[in-house]
PDB file of C-alpha atoms in Angstrom:
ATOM      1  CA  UNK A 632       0.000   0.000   0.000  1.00 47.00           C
ATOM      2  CA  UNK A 633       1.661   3.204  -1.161  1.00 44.00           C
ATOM      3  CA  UNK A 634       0.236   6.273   0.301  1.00 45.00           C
ATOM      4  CA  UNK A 635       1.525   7.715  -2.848  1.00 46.00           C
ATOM      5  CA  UNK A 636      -1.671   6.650  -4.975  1.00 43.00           C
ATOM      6  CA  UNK A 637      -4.486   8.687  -3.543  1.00 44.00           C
ATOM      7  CA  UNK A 638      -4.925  11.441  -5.589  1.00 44.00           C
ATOM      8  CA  UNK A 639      -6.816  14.604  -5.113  1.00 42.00           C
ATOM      9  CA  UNK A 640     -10.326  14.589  -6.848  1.00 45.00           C
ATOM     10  CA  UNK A 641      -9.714  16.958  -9.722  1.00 45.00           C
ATOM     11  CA  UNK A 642     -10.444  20.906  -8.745  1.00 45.00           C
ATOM     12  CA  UNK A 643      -8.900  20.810  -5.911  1.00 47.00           C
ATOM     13  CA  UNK A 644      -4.986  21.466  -5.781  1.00 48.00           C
ATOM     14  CA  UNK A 645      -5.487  22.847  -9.316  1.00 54.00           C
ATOM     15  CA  UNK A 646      -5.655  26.770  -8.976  1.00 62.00           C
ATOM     16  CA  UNK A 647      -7.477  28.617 -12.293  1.00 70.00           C
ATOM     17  CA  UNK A 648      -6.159  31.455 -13.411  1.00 76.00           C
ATOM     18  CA  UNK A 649      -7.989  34.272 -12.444  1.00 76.00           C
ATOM     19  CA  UNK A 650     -10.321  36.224 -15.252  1.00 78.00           C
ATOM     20  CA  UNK A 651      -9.265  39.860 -16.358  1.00 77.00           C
ATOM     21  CA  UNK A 652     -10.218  42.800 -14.384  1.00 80.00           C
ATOM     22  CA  UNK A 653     -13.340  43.605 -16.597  1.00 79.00           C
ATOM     23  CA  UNK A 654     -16.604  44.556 -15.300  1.00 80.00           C
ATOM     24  CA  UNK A 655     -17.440  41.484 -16.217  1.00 82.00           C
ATOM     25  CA  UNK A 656     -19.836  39.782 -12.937  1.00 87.00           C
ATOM     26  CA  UNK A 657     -16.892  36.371 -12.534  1.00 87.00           C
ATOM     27  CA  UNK A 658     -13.999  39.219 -12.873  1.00 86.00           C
ATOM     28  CA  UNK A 659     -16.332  41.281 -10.237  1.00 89.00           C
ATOM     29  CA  UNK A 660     -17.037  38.001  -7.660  1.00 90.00           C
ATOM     30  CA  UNK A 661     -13.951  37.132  -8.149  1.00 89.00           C
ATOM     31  CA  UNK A 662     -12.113  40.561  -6.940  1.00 89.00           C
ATOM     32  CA  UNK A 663     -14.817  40.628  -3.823  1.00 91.00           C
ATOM     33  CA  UNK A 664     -13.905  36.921  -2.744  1.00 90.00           C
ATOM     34  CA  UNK A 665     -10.251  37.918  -2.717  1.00 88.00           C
ATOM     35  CA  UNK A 666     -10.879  41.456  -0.739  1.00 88.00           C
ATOM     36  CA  UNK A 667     -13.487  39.680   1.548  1.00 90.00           C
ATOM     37  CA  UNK A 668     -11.013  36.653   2.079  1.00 89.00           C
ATOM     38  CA  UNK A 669      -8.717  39.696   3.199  1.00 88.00           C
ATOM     39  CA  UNK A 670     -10.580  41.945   4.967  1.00 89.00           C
ATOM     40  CA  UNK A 671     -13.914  39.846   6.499  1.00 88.00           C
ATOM     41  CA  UNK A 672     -13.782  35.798   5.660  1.00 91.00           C
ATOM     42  CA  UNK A 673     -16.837  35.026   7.497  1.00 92.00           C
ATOM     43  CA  UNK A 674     -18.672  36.763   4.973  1.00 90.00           C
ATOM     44  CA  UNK A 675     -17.926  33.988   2.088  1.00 91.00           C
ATOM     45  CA  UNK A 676     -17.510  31.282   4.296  1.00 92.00           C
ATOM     46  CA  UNK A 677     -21.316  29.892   3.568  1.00 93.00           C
ATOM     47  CA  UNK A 678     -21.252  29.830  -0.775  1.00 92.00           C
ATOM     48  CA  UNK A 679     -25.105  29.302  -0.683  1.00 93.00           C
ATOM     49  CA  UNK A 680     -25.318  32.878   1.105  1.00 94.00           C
ATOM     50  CA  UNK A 681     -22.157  34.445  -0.413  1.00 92.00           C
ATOM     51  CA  UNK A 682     -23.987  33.406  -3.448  1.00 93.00           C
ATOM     52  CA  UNK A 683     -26.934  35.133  -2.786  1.00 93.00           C
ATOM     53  CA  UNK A 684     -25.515  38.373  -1.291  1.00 92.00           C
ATOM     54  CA  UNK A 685     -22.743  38.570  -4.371  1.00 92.00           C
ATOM     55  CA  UNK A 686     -26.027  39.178  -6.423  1.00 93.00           C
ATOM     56  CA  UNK A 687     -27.276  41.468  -4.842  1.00 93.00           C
ATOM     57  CA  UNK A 688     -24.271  43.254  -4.913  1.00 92.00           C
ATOM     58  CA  UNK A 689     -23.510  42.663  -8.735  1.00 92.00           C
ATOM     59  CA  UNK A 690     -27.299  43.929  -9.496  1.00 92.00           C
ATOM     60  CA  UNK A 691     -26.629  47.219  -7.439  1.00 92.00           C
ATOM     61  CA  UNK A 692     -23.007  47.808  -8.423  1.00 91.00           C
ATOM     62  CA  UNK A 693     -22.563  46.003 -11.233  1.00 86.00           C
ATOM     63  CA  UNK A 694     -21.374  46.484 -14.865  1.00 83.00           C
ATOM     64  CA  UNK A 695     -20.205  50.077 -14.342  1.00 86.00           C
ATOM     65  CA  UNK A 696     -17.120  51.951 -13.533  1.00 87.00           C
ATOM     66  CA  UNK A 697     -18.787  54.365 -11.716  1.00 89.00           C
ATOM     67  CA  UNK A 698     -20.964  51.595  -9.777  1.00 90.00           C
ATOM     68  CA  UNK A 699     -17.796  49.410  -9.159  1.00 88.00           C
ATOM     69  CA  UNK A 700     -16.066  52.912  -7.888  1.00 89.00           C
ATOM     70  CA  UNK A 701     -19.438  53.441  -4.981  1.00 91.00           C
ATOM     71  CA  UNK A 702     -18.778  50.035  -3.932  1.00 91.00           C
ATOM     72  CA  UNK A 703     -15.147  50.377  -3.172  1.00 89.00           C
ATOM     73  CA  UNK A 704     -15.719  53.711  -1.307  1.00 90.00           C
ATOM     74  CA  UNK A 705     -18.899  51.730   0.730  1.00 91.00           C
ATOM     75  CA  UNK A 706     -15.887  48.518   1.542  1.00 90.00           C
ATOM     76  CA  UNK A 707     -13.080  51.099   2.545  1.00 89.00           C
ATOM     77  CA  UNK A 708     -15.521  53.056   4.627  1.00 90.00           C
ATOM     78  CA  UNK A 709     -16.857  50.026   6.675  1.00 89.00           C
ATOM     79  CA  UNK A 710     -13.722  48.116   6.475  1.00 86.00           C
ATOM     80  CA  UNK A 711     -11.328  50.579   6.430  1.00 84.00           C
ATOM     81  CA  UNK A 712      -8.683  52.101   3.478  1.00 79.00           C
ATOM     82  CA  UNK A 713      -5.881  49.798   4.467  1.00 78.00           C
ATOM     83  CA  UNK A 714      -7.307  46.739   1.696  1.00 79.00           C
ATOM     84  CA  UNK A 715      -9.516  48.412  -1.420  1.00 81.00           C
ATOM     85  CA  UNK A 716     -11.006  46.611  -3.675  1.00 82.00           C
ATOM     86  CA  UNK A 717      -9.690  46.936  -7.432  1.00 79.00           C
ATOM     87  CA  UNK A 718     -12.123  48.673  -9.769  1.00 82.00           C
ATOM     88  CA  UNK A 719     -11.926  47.974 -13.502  1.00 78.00           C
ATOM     89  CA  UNK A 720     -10.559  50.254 -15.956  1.00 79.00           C
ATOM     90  CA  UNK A 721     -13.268  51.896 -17.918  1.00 75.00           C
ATOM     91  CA  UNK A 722     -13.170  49.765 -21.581  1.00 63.00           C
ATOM     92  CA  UNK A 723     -10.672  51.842 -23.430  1.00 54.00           C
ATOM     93  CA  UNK A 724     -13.331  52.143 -26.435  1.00 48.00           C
ATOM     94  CA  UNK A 725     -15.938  54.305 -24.103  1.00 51.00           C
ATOM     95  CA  UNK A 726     -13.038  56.381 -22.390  1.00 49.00           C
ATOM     96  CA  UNK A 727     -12.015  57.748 -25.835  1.00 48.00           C
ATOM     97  CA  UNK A 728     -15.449  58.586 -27.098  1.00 45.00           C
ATOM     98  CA  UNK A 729     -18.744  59.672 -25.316  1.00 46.00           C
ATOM     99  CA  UNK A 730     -21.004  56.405 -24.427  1.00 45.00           C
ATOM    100  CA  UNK A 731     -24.312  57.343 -26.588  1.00 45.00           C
ATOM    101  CA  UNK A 732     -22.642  60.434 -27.973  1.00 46.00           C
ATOM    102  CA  UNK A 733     -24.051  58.780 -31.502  1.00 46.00           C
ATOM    103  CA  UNK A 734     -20.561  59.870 -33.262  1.00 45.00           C
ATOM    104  CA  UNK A 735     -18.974  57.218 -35.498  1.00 44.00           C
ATOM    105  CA  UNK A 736     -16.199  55.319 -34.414  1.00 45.00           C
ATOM    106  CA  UNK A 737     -15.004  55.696 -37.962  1.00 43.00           C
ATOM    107  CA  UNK A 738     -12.720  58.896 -38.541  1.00 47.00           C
ATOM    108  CA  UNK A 739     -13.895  61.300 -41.595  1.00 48.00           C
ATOM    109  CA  UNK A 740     -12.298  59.767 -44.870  1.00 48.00           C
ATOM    110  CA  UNK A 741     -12.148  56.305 -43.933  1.00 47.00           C
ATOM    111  CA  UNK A 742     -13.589  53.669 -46.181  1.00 50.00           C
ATOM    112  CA  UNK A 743     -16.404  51.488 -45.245  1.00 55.00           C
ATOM    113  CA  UNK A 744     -14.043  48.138 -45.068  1.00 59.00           C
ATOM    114  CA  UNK A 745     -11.902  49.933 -42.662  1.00 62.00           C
ATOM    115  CA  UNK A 746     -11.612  50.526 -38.926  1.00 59.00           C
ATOM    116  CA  UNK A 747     -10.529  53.072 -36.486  1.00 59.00           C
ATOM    117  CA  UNK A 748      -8.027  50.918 -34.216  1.00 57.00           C
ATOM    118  CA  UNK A 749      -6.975  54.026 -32.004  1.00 58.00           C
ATOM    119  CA  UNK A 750      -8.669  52.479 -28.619  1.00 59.00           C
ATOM    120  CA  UNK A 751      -5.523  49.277 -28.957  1.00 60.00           C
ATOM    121  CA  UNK A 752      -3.142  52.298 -27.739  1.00 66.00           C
ATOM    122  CA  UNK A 753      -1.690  50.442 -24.964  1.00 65.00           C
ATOM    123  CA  UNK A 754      -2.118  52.321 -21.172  1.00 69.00           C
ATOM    124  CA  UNK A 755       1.400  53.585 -20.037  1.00 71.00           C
ATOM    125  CA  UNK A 756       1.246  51.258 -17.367  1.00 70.00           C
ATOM    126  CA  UNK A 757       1.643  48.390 -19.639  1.00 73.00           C
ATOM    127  CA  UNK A 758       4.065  49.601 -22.070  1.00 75.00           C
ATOM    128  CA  UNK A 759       7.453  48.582 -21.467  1.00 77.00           C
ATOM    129  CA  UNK A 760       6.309  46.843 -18.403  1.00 81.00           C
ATOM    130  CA  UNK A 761       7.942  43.300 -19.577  1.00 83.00           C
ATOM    131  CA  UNK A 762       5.010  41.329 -17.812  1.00 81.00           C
ATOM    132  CA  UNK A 763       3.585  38.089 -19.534  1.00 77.00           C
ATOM    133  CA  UNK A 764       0.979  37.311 -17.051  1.00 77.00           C
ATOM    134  CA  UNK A 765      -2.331  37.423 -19.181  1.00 71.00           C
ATOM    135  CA  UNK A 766      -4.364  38.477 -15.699  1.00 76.00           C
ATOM    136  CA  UNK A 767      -2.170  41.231 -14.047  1.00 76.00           C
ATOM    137  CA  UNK A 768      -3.401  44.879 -15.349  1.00 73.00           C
ATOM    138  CA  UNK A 769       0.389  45.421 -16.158  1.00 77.00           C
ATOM    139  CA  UNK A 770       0.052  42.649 -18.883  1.00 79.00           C
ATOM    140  CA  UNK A 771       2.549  44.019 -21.871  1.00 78.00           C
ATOM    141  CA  UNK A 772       1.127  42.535 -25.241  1.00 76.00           C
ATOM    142  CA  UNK A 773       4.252  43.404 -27.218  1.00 77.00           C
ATOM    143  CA  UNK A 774       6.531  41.909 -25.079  1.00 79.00           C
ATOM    144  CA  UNK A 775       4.222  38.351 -25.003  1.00 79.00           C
ATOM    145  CA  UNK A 776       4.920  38.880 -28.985  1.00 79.00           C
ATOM    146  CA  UNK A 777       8.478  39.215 -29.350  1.00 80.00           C
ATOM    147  CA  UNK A 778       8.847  36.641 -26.040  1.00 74.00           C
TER     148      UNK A 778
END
């Protein structure tokens, strides 16, 4: 008998990656399990009510930058500044242009077939920042393409 051969039952052990800072509701649940594991664990230790309360959250705060940014000031004022919770980056698209400003996102004299590509500017944080993790906010495209 080898103690050797028992093997984990697959998900545990293996750690996912986590997904992008978006505002995205799994990048959102999963940025409030990490602060709460941080700053209050009791309040994911039940999933069935963590569950439950994360919607409640995600339908109040939600899918916005500006809803994402009232939640983090509500969490630092009851928890305190030291831990904040990471609010994503407005999409680069909207930050560029008015949301519902009805302008095109074509420039004047470009054809039909073609594209404006301007919001793939990379943020100054990422440029030249060498890292190749695909999650991490500092994620530098250009060097994953010449690495």
């Amino acid at each position: 008998m080898s103690s050797n051969s028992a093997a984990a039952p697959s998900g545990e052990g293996a750690r996912k990656s986590p997904p992008p800072v978006s505002l995205g509701k799994p990048s959102l649940r999963h940025r409030l399990e990490s602060y709460y594991s941080l700053v209050s664990p009791p309040s994911i230790a039940d999933p069935a009510k963590w569950r439950s309360n994360f919607e409640s959250i995600y339908e109040k705060y939600g899918g916005s930058v500006d809803g994402e940014t009232k939640l983090a000031r509500k969490l630092a004022k009851k928890y305190g500044g030291r831990v904040m919770l990471l609010v994503a980056p407005p999409h680069r698209s909207t930050a560029k242009r008015g949301v519902g400003d009805g302008g095109s996102s074509l420039p004047a004299g470009r054809g039909e077939g073609k594209r404006d590509e301007s919001h793939y500017e990379l943020d100054e944080g990422r440029r030249g920042s060498l890292v190749l993790d695909f999650a991490s906010s500092a994620f530098d495209p250009i060097h994953a393409l010449r690495a």
